[in-house]
Tab-separated table of C-alpha atoms in Angstrom:
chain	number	residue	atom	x	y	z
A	225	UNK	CA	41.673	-47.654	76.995
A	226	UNK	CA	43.951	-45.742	79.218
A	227	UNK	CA	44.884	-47.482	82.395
A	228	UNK	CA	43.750	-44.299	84.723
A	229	UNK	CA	40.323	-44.023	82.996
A	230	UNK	CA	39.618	-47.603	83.417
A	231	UNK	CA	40.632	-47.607	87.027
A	232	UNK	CA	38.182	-44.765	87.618
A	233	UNK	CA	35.422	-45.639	85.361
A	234	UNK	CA	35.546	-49.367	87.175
A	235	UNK	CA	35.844	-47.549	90.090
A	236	UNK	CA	38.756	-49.528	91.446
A	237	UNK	CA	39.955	-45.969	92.633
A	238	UNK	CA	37.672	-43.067	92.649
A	239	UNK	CA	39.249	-40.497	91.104
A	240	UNK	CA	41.390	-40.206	87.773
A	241	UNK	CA	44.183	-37.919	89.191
A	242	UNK	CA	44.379	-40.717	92.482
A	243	UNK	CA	44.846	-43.282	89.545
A	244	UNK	CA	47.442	-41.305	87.373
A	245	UNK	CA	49.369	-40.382	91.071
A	246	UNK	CA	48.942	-44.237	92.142
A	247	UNK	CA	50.697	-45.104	89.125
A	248	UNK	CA	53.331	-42.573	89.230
A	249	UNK	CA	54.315	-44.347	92.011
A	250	UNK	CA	54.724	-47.861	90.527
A	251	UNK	CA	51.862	-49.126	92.463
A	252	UNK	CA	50.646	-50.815	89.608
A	253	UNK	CA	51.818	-53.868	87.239
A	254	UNK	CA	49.872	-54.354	83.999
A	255	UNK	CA	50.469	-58.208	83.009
A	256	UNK	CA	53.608	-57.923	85.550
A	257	UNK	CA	55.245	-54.614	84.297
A	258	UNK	CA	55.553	-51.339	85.677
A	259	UNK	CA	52.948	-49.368	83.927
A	260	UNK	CA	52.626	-46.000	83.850
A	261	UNK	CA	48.629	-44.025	83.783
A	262	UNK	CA	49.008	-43.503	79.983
A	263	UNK	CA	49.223	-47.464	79.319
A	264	UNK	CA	47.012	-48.788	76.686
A	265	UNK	CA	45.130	-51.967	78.477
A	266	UNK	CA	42.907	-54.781	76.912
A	267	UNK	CA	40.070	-56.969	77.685
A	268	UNK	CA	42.145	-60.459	79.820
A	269	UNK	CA	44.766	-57.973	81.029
A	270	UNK	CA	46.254	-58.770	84.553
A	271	UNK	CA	46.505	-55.602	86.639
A	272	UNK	CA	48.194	-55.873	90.424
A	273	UNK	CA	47.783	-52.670	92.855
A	274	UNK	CA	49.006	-51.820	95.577
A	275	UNK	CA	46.741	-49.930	98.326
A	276	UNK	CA	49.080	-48.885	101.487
A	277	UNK	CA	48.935	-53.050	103.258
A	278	UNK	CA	47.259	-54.584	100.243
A	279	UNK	CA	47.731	-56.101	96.792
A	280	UNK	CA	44.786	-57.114	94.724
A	281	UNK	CA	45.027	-58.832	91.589
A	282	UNK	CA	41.967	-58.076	89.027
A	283	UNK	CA	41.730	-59.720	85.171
A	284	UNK	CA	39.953	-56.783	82.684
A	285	UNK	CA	36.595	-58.636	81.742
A	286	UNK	CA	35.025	-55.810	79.994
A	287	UNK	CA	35.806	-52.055	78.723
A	288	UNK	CA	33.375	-49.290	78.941
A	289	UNK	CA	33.910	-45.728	78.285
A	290	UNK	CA	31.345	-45.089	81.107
A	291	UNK	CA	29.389	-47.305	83.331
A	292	UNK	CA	26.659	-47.455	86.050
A	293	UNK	CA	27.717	-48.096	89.722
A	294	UNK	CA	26.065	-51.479	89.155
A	295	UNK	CA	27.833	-52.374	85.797
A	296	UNK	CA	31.524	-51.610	87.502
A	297	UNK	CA	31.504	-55.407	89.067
A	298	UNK	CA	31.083	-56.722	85.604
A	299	UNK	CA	34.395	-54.632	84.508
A	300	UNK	CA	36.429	-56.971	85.946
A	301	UNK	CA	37.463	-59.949	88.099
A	302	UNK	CA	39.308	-60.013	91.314
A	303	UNK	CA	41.651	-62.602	91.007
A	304	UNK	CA	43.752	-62.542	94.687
A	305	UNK	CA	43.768	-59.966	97.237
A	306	UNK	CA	46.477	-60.583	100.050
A	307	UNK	CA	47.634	-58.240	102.866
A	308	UNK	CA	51.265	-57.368	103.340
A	309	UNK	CA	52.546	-57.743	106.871
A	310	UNK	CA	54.975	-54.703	106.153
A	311	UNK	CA	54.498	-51.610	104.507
A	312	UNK	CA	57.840	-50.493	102.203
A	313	UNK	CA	58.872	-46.647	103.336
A	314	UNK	CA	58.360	-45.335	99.632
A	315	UNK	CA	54.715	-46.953	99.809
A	316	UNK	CA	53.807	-45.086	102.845
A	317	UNK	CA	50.875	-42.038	102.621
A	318	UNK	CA	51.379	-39.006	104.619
A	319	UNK	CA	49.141	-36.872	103.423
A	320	UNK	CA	46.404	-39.200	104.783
């Protein structure tokens, strides 16, 4: 499955273009490389993303080409989440 239609379908992020655009940016490691929105991921992957101050870590436990809003938590595993005390310039939002 692609990386942006899992991150929407788990609803990690909410919308498929915010995934693709999120990793664009680099903002996300797929078993600790780069990875672009096109990258093929599996079931016991190891995805890291980076949201503005925070990293979370999630492990790929299932993949569904849809799923209920109560079927998402079973998608995956959160593995760390850790806030970053400073925010690199490239990492910044502005059109928030």
């Amino acid at each position: 499955m692609r990386l942006d239609k899992f991150l929407k379908v788990s609803r990690l992020i909410k919308r498929r273009t915010l995934a693709k655009e999120v990793a664009d940016q680099g903002r996300i490691t797929v078993n600790g490389n780069k990875a672009k929105a096109s990258s093929v991921i599996k079931e016991n992957d190891e995805l890291q993303i980076r949201f503005g101050q925070k990293v979370v870590t999630v492990r790929v436990d299932q993949l569904k080409e849809s799923a209920k809003k109560d079927e998402t938590a079973n998608m995956y595993t959160i593995l760390n989440e850790e806030k970053l005390d400073k925010v690199e310039p490239e990492f910044i939002d502005d059109e928030a």
